[in-house]
Each structure stands twice: as structure tokens, then as C-alpha cells.
CSV table of C-alpha atoms in Angstrom, one decimal:
chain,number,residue,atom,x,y,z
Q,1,UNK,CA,96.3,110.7,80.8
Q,2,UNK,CA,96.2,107.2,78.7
Q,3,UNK,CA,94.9,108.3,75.2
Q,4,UNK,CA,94.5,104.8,74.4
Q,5,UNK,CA,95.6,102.5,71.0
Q,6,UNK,CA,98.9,103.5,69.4
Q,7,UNK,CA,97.7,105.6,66.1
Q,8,UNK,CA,96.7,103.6,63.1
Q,9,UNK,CA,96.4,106.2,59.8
Q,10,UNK,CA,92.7,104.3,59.1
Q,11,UNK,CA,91.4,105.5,62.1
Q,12,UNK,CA,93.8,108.5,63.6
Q,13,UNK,CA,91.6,111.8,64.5
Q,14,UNK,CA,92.5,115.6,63.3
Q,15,UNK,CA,96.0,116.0,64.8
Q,16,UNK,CA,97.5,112.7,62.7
Q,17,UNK,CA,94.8,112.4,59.7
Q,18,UNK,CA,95.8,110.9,56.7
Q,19,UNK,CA,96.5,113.3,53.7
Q,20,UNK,CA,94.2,112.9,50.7
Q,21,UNK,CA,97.9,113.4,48.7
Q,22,UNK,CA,98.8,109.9,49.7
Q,23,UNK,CA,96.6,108.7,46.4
Q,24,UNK,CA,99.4,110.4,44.1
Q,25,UNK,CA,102.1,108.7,45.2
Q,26,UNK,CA,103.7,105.1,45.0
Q,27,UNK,CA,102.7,102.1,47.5
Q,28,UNK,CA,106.1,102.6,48.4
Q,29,UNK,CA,106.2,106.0,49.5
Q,30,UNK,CA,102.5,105.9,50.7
Q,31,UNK,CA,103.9,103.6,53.4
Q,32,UNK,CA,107.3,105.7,53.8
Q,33,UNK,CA,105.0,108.9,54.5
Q,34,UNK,CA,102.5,106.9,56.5
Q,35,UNK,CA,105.6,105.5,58.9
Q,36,UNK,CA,106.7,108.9,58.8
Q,37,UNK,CA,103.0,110.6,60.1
Q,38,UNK,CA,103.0,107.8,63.0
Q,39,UNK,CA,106.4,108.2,64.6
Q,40,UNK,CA,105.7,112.1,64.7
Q,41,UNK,CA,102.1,111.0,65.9
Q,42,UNK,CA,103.7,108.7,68.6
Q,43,UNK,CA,105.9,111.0,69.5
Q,44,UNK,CA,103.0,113.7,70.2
Q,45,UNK,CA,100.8,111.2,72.2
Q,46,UNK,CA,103.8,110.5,74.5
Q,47,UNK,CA,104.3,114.5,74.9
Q,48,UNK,CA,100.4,114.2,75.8
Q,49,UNK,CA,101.3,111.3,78.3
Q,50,UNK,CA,104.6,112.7,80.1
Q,51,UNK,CA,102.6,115.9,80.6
Q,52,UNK,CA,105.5,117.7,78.6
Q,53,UNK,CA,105.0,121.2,79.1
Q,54,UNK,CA,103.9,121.4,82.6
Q,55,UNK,CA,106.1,122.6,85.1
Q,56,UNK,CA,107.5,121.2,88.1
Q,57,UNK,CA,105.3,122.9,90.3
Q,58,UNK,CA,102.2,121.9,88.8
Q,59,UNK,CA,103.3,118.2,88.8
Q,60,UNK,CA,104.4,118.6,92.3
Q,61,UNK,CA,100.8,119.4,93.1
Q,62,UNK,CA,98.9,116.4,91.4
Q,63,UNK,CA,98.5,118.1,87.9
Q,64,UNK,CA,98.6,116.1,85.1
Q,65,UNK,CA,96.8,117.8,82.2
Q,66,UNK,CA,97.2,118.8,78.6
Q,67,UNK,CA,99.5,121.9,78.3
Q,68,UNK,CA,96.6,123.7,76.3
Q,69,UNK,CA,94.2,123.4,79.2
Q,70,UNK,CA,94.2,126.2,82.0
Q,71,UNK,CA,95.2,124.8,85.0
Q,72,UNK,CA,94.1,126.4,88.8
Q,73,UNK,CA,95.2,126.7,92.2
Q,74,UNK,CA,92.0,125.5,94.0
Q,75,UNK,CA,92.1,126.1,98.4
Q,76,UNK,CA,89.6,124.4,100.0
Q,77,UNK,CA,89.3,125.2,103.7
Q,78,UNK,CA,87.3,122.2,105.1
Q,79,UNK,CA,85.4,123.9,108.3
Q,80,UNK,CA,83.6,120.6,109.1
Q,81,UNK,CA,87.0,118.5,109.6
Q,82,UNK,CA,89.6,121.8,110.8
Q,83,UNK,CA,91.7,120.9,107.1
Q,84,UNK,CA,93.1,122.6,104.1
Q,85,UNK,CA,93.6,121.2,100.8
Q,86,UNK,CA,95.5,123.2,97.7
Q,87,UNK,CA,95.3,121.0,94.5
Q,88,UNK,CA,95.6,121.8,90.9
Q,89,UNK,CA,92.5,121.8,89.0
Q,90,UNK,CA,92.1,121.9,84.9
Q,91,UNK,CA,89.4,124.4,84.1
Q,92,UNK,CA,87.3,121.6,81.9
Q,93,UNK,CA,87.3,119.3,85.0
Q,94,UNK,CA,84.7,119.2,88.1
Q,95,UNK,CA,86.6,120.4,91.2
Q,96,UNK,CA,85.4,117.5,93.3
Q,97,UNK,CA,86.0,114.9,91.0
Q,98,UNK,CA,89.9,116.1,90.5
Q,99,UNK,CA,90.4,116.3,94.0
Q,100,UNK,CA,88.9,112.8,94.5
Q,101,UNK,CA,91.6,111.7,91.7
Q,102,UNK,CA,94.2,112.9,93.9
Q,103,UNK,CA,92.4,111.6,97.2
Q,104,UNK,CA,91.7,114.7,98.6
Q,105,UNK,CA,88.5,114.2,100.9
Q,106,UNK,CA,85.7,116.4,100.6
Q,107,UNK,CA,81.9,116.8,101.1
Q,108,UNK,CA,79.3,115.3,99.1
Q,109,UNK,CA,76.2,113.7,97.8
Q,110,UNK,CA,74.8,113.4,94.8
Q,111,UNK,CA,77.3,114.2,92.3
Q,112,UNK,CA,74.8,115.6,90.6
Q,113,UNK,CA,74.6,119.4,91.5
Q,114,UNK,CA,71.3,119.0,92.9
Q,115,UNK,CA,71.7,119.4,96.7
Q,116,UNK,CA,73.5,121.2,99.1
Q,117,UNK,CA,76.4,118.9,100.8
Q,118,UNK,CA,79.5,119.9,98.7
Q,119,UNK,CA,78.2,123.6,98.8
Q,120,UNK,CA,81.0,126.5,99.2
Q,121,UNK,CA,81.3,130.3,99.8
Q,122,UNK,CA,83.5,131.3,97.5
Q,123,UNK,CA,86.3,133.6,99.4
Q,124,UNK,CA,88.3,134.5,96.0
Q,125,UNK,CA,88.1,133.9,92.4
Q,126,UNK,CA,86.0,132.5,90.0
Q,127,UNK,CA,83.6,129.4,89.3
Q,128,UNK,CA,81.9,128.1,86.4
Q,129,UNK,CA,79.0,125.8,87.5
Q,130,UNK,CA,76.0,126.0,84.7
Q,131,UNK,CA,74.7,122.9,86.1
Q,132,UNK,CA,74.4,124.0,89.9
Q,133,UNK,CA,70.8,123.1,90.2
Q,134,UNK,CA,70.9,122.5,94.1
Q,135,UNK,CA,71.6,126.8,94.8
Q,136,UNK,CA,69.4,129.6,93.7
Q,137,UNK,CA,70.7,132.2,91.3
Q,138,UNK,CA,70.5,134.3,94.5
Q,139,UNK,CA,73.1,132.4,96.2
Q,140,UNK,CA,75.4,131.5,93.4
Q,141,UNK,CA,75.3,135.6,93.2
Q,142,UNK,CA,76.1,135.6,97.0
Q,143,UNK,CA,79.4,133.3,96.6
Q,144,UNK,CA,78.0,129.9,96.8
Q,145,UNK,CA,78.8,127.0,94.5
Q,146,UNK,CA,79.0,123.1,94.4
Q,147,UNK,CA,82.1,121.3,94.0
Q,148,UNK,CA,80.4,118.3,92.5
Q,149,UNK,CA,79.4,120.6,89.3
Q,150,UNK,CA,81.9,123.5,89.2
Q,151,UNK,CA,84.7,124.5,86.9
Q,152,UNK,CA,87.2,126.8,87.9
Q,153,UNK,CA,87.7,130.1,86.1
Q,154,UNK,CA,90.3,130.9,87.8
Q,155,UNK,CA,92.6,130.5,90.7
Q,156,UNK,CA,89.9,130.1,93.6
Q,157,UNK,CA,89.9,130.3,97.6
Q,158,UNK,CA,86.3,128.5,98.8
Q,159,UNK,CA,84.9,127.5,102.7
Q,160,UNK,CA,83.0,124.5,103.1
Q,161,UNK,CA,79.7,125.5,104.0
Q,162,UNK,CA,77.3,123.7,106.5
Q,163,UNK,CA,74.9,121.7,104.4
Q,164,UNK,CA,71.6,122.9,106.7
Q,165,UNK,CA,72.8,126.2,106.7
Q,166,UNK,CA,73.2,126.3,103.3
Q,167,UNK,CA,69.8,124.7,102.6
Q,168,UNK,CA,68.0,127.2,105.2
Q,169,UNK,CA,69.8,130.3,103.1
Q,170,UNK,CA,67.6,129.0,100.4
Q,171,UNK,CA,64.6,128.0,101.5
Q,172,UNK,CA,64.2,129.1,104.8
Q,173,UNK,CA,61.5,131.9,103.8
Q,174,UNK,CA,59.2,129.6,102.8
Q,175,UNK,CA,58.8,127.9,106.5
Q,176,UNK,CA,57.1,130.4,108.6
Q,177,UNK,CA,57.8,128.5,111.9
Q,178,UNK,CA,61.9,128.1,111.2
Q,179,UNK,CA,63.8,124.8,110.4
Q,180,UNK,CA,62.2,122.0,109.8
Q,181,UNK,CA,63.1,119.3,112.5
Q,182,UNK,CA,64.7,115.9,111.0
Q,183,UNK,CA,62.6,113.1,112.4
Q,184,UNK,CA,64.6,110.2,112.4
Q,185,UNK,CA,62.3,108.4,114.1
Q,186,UNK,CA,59.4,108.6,111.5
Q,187,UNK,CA,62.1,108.0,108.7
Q,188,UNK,CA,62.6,104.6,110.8
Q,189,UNK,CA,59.3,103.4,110.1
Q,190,UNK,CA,59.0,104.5,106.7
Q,191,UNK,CA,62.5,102.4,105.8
Q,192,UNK,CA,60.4,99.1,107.9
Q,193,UNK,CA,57.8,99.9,105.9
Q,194,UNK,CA,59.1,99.3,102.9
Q,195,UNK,CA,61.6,96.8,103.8
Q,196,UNK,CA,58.2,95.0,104.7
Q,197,UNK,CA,56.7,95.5,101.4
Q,198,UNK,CA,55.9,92.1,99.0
Q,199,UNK,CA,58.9,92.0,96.3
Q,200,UNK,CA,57.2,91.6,92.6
């Protein structure tokens, strides 16, 4: 985790802020104090950096996160490609975006939470997703989420789902004849068509 420039009192946030005592002392001891508020700042970045205070096992499996953040086992049983991935995940990170970080393969699209393709049934535990906009609040109570949008709450166990499926739970009742059939072919045309089109 690179937190960036070494501290400088002018500009350091909360943790390493300046005292408004300096003003009552000498130039001399303003800068002795100062030196002193920077080595203890340094040294609490490079605690931040090392990941001091995560265990072994946690580093062993990819997690390098601050020791005040919640860290979860996340299990991801990939149906589609016959795998299973366990990763840590910090509980104010996306679940698909840490296991991308530590180039664990999974299904998705938009990034966005607003379709179906990185869509789980959650088997055990707990996920966070406010901005799931892709599953109904019926699903989401049935065990579904999207990795691309959800935080977990706790150590979870999730099945990737079959997009269509997942996409038929939810709107399935509103086509009386069934599924809807892809037509590639008329998708085709409408790409030629606007390959065709005059650029402005």
C-alpha cells in the first residue's frame, strides 16, 4: 500500500498534524520537535507499508491491508470453469477488484453493478453491495450478489451463477413466451450498419 510523499509538517494529515504549541517555543526547538513528529511519522507509514500487524497467514493469502481494516476469507467456486479461488478480502474493498489485484480470474462486465455476469448465490456469510443495481431486492434477499459491487461482511462462501439464468430469475415473468432468443444474426447487421454510418 504506497501512501505516497514522505511526511512534510506543512501538509501532513490528522495522524502527524502539527501542534498549534509549536508557536511558543524557540526556532530551535520548533525544528527539534518537528524532526521528532516526522521520524515517529515515518516510522508509522512504514508500519502502514510492511503490513505490520497482519499475520502470516493473511499475507500468505495475498492480504496486504491496514491492521484496522476487517479482513475476509472470500471462496469462490467458479462453476463455469470447474475452479476454486480463497483470497483475502478487506471489507472496504470490491471483491472482484481485490481478487483481480491478486490475478484471481473471475466473471465480469461492466464493473458497474448494473448487469448480471459477475452474479453469485451466496452459500455462507455476508455481503454488502448498496450499489447492486443489476439484481432485484428479491434476489439480493434470495442469496444473489455481484462481485464487481460487493463488500464483504464477513467470511463468505459464493457459486458463480450462470449469467442467463440469473437474468431469467429476474425478469423472466415479464416474457409470457419464455427466454428471449439472442439473435446474432440481426446484431450483425445492426454493428454493419453503423460501421457504415458517415463519421461527423
Amino acid at each position: 500500500m504506497g501512501l505516497g510523499v514522505l511526511c512534510n509538517l506543512s501538509l501532513c494529515t490528522s495522524t502527524c498534524r502539527k501542534p498549534a504549541i509549536f508557536g511558543e517555543f524557540s526556532a530551535v526547538e520548533n525544528k527539534k520537535r518537528g524532526h521528532n513528529l516526522m521520524s515517529r511519522c515515518r516510522s508509522m507509514r512504514a508500519e502502514l507499508e510492511t503490513g505490520a500487524g497482519v499475520s502470516e497467514s493473511d499475507r500468505s493469502l495475498g492480504s496486504i491491508s491496514s491492521a484496522w481494516i476487517r479482513t475476509h476469507k472470500v471462496t469462490v467456486h467458479d462453476r463455469q470453469r470447474g475452479l476454486v479461488h480463497e483470497f483475502l478480502v478487506p471489507e472496504d474493498q470490491y471483491i472482484l477488484h481485490t481478487a483481480e489485484s491478486q490475478n484471481i480470474s473471475l466473471p465480469f462486465a461492466c464493473r458497474h453493478g448494473c448487469c448480471t455476469s459477475c452474479a453469485v448465490r451466496i452459500k455462507s456469510g455476508q455481503i454488502r453491495q448498496p450499489e447492486a443495481l443489476g439484481i432485484s431486492a428479491e434476489l439480493k434477499s434470495k442469496g444473489y450478489a455481484l462481485l464487481c459491487v460487493g463488500f464483504p461482511s464477513s467470511d463468505i462462501e459464493v457459486e458463480t451463477q450462470d449469467e442467463d439464468e440469473v437474468y431469467w430469475l429476474q425478469f423472466g415473468r415479464y416474457f409470457a413466451r419464455g427466454p428471449i432468443e439472442r439473435d446474432d444474426y440481426a446484431l450483425e447487421l445492426a454493428i454493419v450498419s453503423a460501421a457504415e454510418l458517415p463519421s461527423m
